[in-house]
Short mmCIF file of C-alpha atoms in Angstrom, two decimals:
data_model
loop_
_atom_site.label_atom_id
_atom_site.label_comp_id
_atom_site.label_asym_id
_atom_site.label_seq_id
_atom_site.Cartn_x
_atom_site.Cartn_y
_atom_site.Cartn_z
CA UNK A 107 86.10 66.10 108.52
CA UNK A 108 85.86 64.60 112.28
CA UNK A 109 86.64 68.09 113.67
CA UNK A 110 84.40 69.81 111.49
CA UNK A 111 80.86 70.88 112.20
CA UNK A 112 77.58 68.41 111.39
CA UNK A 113 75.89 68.82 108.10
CA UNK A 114 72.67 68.98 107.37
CA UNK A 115 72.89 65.19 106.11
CA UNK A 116 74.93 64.14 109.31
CA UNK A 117 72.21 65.39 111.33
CA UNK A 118 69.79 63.26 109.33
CA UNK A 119 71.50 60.41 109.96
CA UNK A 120 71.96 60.88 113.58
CA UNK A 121 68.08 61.43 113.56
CA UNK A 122 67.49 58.14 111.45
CA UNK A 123 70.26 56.25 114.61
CA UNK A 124 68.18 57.22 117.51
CA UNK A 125 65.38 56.27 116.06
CA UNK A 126 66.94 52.78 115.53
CA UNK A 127 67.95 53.05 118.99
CA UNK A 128 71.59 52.60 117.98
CA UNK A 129 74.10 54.22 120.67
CA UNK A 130 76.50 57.03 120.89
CA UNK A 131 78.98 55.40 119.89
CA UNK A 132 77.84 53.37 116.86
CA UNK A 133 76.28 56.84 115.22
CA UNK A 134 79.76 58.47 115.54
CA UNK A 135 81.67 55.23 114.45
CA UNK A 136 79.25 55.47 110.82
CA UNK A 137 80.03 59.19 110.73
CA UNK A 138 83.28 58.91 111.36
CA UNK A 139 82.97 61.55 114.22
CA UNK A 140 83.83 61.40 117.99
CA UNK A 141 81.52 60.17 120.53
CA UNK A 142 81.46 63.32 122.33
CA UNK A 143 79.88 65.22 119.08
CA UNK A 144 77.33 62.98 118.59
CA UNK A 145 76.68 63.36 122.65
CA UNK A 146 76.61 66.98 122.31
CA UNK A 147 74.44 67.26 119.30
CA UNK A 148 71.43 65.50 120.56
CA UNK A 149 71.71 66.46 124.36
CA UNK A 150 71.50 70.41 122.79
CA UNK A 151 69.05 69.41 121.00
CA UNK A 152 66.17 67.83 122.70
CA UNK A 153 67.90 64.69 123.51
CA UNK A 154 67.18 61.15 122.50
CA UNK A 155 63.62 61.40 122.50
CA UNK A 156 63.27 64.91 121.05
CA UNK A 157 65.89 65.39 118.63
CA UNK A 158 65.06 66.27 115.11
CA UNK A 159 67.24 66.81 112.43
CA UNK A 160 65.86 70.05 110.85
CA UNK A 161 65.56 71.76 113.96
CA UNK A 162 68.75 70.74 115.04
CA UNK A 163 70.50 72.45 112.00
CA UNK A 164 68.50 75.50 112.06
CA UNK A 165 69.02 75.52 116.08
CA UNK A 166 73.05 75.81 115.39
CA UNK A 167 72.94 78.39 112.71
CA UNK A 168 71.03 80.57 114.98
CA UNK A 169 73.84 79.97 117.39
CA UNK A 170 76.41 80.60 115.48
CA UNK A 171 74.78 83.98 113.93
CA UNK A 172 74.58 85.11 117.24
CA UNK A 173 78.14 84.46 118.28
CA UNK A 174 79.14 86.56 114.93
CA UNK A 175 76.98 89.45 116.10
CA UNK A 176 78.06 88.88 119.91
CA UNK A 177 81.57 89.57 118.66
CA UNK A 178 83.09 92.91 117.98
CA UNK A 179 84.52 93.60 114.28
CA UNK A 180 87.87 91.82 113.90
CA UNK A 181 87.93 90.30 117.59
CA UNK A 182 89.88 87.28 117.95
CA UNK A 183 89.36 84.84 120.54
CA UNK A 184 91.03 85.49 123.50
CA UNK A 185 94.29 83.95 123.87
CA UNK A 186 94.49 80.72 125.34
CA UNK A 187 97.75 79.79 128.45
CA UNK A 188 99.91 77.00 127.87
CA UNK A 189 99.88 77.46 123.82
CA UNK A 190 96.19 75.93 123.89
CA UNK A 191 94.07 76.08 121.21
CA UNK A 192 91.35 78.17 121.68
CA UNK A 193 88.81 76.72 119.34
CA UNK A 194 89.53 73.15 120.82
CA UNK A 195 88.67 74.17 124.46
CA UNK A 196 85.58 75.95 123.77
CA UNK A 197 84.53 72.64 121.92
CA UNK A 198 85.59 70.48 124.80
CA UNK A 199 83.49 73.15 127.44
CA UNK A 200 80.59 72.35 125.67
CA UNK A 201 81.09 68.61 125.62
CA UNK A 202 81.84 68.59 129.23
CA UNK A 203 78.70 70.54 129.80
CA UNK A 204 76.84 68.78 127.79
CA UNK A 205 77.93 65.11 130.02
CA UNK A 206 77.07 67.15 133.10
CA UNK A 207 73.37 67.86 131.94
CA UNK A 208 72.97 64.26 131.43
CA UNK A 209 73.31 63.57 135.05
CA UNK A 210 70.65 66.03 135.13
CA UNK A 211 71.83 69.19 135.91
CA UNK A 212 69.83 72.22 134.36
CA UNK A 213 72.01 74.05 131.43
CA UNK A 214 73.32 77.09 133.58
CA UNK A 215 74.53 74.75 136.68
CA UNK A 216 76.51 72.52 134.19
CA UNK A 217 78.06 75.58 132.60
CA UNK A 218 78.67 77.12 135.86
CA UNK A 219 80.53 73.77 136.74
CA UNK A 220 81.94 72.98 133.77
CA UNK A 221 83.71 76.75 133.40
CA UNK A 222 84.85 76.33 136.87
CA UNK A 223 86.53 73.20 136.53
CA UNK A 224 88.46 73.56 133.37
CA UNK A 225 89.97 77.14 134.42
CA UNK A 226 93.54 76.16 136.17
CA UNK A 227 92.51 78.51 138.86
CA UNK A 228 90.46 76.29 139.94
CA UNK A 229 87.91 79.39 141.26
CA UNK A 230 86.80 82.33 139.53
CA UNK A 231 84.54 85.33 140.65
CA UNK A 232 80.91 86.23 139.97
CA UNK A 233 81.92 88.77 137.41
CA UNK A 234 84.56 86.59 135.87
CA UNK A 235 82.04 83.70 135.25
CA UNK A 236 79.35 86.88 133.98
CA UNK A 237 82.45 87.39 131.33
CA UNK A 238 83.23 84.17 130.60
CA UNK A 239 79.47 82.55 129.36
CA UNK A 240 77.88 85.82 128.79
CA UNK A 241 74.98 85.49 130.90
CA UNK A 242 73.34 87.43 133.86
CA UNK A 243 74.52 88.35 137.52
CA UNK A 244 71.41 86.48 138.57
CA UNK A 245 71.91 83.69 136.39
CA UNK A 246 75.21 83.06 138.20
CA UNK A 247 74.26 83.76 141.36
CA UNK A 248 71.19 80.99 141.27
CA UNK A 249 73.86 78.52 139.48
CA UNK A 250 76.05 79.04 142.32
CA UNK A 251 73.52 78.64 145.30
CA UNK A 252 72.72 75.08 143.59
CA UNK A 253 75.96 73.98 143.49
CA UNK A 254 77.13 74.71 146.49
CA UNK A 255 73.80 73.27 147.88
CA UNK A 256 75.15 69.75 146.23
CA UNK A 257 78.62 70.31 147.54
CA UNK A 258 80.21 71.25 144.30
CA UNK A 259 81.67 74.57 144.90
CA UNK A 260 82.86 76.87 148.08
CA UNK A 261 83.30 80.11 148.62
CA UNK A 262 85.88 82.26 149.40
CA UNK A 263 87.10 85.58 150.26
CA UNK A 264 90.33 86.71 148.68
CA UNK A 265 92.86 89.34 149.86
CA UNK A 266 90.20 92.17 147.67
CA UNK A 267 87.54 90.47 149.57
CA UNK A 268 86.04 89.44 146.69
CA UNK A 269 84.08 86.17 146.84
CA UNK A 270 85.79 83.69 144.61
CA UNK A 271 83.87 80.27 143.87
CA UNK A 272 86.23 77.36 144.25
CA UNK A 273 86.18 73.90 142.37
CA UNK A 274 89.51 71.18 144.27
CA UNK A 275 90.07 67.70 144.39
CA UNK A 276 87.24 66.90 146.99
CA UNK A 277 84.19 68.82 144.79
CA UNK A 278 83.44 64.83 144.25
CA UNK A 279 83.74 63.78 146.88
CA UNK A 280 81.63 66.49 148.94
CA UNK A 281 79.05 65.77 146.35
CA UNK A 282 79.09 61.70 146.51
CA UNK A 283 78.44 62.55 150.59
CA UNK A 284 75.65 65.39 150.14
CA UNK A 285 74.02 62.96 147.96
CA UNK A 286 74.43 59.96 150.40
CA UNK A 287 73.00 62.25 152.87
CA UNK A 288 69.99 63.06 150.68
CA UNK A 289 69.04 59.63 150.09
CA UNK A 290 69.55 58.53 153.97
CA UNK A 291 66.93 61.49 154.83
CA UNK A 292 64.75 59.78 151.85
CA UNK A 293 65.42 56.11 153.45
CA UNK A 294 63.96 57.69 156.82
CA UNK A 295 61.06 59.27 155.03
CA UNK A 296 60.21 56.02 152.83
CA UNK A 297 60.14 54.07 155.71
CA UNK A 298 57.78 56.33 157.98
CA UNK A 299 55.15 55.89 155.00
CA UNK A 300 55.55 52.20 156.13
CA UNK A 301 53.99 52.97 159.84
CA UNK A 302 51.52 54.83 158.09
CA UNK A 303 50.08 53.20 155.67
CA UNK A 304 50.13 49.92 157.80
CA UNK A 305 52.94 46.96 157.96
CA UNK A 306 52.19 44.52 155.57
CA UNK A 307 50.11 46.12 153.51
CA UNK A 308 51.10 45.97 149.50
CA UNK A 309 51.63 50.30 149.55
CA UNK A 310 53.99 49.45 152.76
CA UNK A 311 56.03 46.29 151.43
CA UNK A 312 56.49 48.36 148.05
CA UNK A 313 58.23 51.02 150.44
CA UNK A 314 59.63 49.33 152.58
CA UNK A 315 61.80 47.44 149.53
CA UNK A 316 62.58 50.86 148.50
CA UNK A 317 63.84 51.85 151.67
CA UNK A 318 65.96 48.55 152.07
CA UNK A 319 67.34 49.18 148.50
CA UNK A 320 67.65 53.00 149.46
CA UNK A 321 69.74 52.32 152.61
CA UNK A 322 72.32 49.56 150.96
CA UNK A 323 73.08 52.28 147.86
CA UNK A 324 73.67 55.17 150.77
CA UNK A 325 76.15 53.65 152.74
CA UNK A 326 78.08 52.05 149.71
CA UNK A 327 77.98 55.58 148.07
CA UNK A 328 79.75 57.08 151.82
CA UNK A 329 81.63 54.01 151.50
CA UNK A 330 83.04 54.17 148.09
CA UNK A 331 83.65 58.04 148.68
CA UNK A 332 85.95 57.63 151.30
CA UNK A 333 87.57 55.15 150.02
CA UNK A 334 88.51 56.97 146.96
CA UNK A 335 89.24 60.35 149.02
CA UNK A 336 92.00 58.27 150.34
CA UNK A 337 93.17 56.58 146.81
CA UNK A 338 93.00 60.59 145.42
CA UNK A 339 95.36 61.78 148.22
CA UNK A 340 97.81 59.28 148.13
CA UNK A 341 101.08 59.56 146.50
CA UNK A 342 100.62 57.35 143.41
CA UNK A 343 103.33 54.83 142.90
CA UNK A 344 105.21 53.85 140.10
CA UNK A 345 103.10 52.54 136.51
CA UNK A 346 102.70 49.57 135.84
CA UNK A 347 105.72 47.89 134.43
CA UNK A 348 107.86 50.33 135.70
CA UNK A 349 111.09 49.63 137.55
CA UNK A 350 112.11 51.77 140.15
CA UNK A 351 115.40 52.94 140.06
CA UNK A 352 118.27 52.20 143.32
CA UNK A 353 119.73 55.21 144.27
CA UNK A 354 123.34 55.45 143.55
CA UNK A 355 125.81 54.71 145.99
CA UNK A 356 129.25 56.32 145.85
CA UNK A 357 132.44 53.75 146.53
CA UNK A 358 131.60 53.92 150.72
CA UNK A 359 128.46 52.42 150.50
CA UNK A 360 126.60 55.60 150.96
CA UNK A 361 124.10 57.12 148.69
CA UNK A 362 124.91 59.89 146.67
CA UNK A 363 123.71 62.67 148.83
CA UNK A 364 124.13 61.35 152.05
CA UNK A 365 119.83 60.49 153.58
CA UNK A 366 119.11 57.00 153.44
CA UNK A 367 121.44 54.14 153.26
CA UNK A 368 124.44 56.51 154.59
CA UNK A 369 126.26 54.37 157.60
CA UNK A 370 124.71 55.30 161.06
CA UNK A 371 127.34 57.45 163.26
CA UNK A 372 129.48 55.06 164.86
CA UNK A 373 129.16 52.27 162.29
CA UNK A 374 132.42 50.45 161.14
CA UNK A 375 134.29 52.30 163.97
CA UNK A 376 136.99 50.73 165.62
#
């Protein structure tokens, strides 16, 4: 079943596609599984490069022992808002998670994020993310520094004066700058090697084409991020295809409702 979990023999299979160098996509499409599994799987499990099939099975039913003995005799999962299904968002956390590592975030950060993002909250405390992925103060607390280091999260006090860590709209966008920023202060760097090591020399050209290439992707990164800051905060007009309706007038002329379209004062007067 696509929602099920991999078999042993599934796993084999995804083993015997990496090593054919097939993608993704075309191991899921001959298991008949979504993308996002197969993406999971291996990035859990080594990645690409590492993953073997054995170890990848025994990996999960070590996991999934621990989760029974994690969880108190006759718990349930915790309910889910909005009639959700509980089993289907844990699955999706880990997917997400999983496409955040790949960017290469360490485990805990993309967890961190991930949790964040997907609670409607949008922000949740350093206890409350302790709760939710069952891991250390500490572990949280080093997660957090990192993030907000790259932009991704803020904190805030709330009326307990509690600090709550906040994922909104702009989390992208303060993270497309930070890293524009990053690579400007790399540009600089790259191209004081250049005065050291002596114009013209091969070590110099090499970085001074690096710094060239450096400089063009930083400002079309603070480019493209503030153009898109202004697409995400723009009222987005009607789909494609779709008509907008007029807005009804009554037998005057006016609109129903008076506003727009209703005769200035004066108008038609004698």
């Amino acid at each position: 079943m696509p929602g099920g979990r991999l078999t042993q023999q599934e796993r084999q299979q995804v083993a015997l596609g990496l090593a054919d160098g097939l993608a993704y996509a075309e191991i899921a499409r001959r298991l008949d599984r979504p993308t996002s599994t197969i993406t999971r799987e291996v990035m859990r499990n080594g990645g690409p490069t590492a993953y073997r099939a054995d170890l990848a099975h025994r990996a999960t039913e070590r996991r999934a022992h621990r989760r029974r003995q994690a969880a108190p005799q006759g718990a349930e999962a915790p309910a889910q808002p909005h009639g959700r299904d509980a089993e289907a968002v844990r699955e999706y956390e880990e997917t997400f998670t999983t496409v955040i590592m790949q960017s290469g975030m360490s485990k805990m950060m993309s967890r961190v994020l991930a949790c964040l993002c997907i609670s409607d909250a949008g922000s949740l405390t350093a206890s409350e993310l302790v709760q939710r992925l069952q891991v250390s103060p500490a572990s949280i607390s080093k997660a957090i520094a990192f993030l907000e280091s790259q932009g991704l999260v803020r904190r805030e006090r709330d009326e307990s004066r509690r600090e709550r860590y906040i994922v909104d709209d702009d989390i992208w966008y303060r993270s497309m700058m930070a890293s524009a920023r990053s690579t400007a202060q790399l540009v600089e760097t790259t191209r004081q090697g250049v005065v050291v090591l002596g114009p013209g020399t091969p070590a110099a050209v090499r970085l001074e084409n690096i710094a060239r290439f450096l400089d063009f992707v930083s400002e079309s990164i603070a480019r493209a991020a503030e153009q898109a800051r202004d697409i995400l905060h723009a009222k987005p007009g009607p789909a494609a295809g779709q008509t907008v309706r007029p807005v009804p007038e009554d037998g005057a002329g006016r609109t129903a409702g008076g506003g727009e379209g209703e005769p200035s004062k004066g108008e038609g007067e004698a």
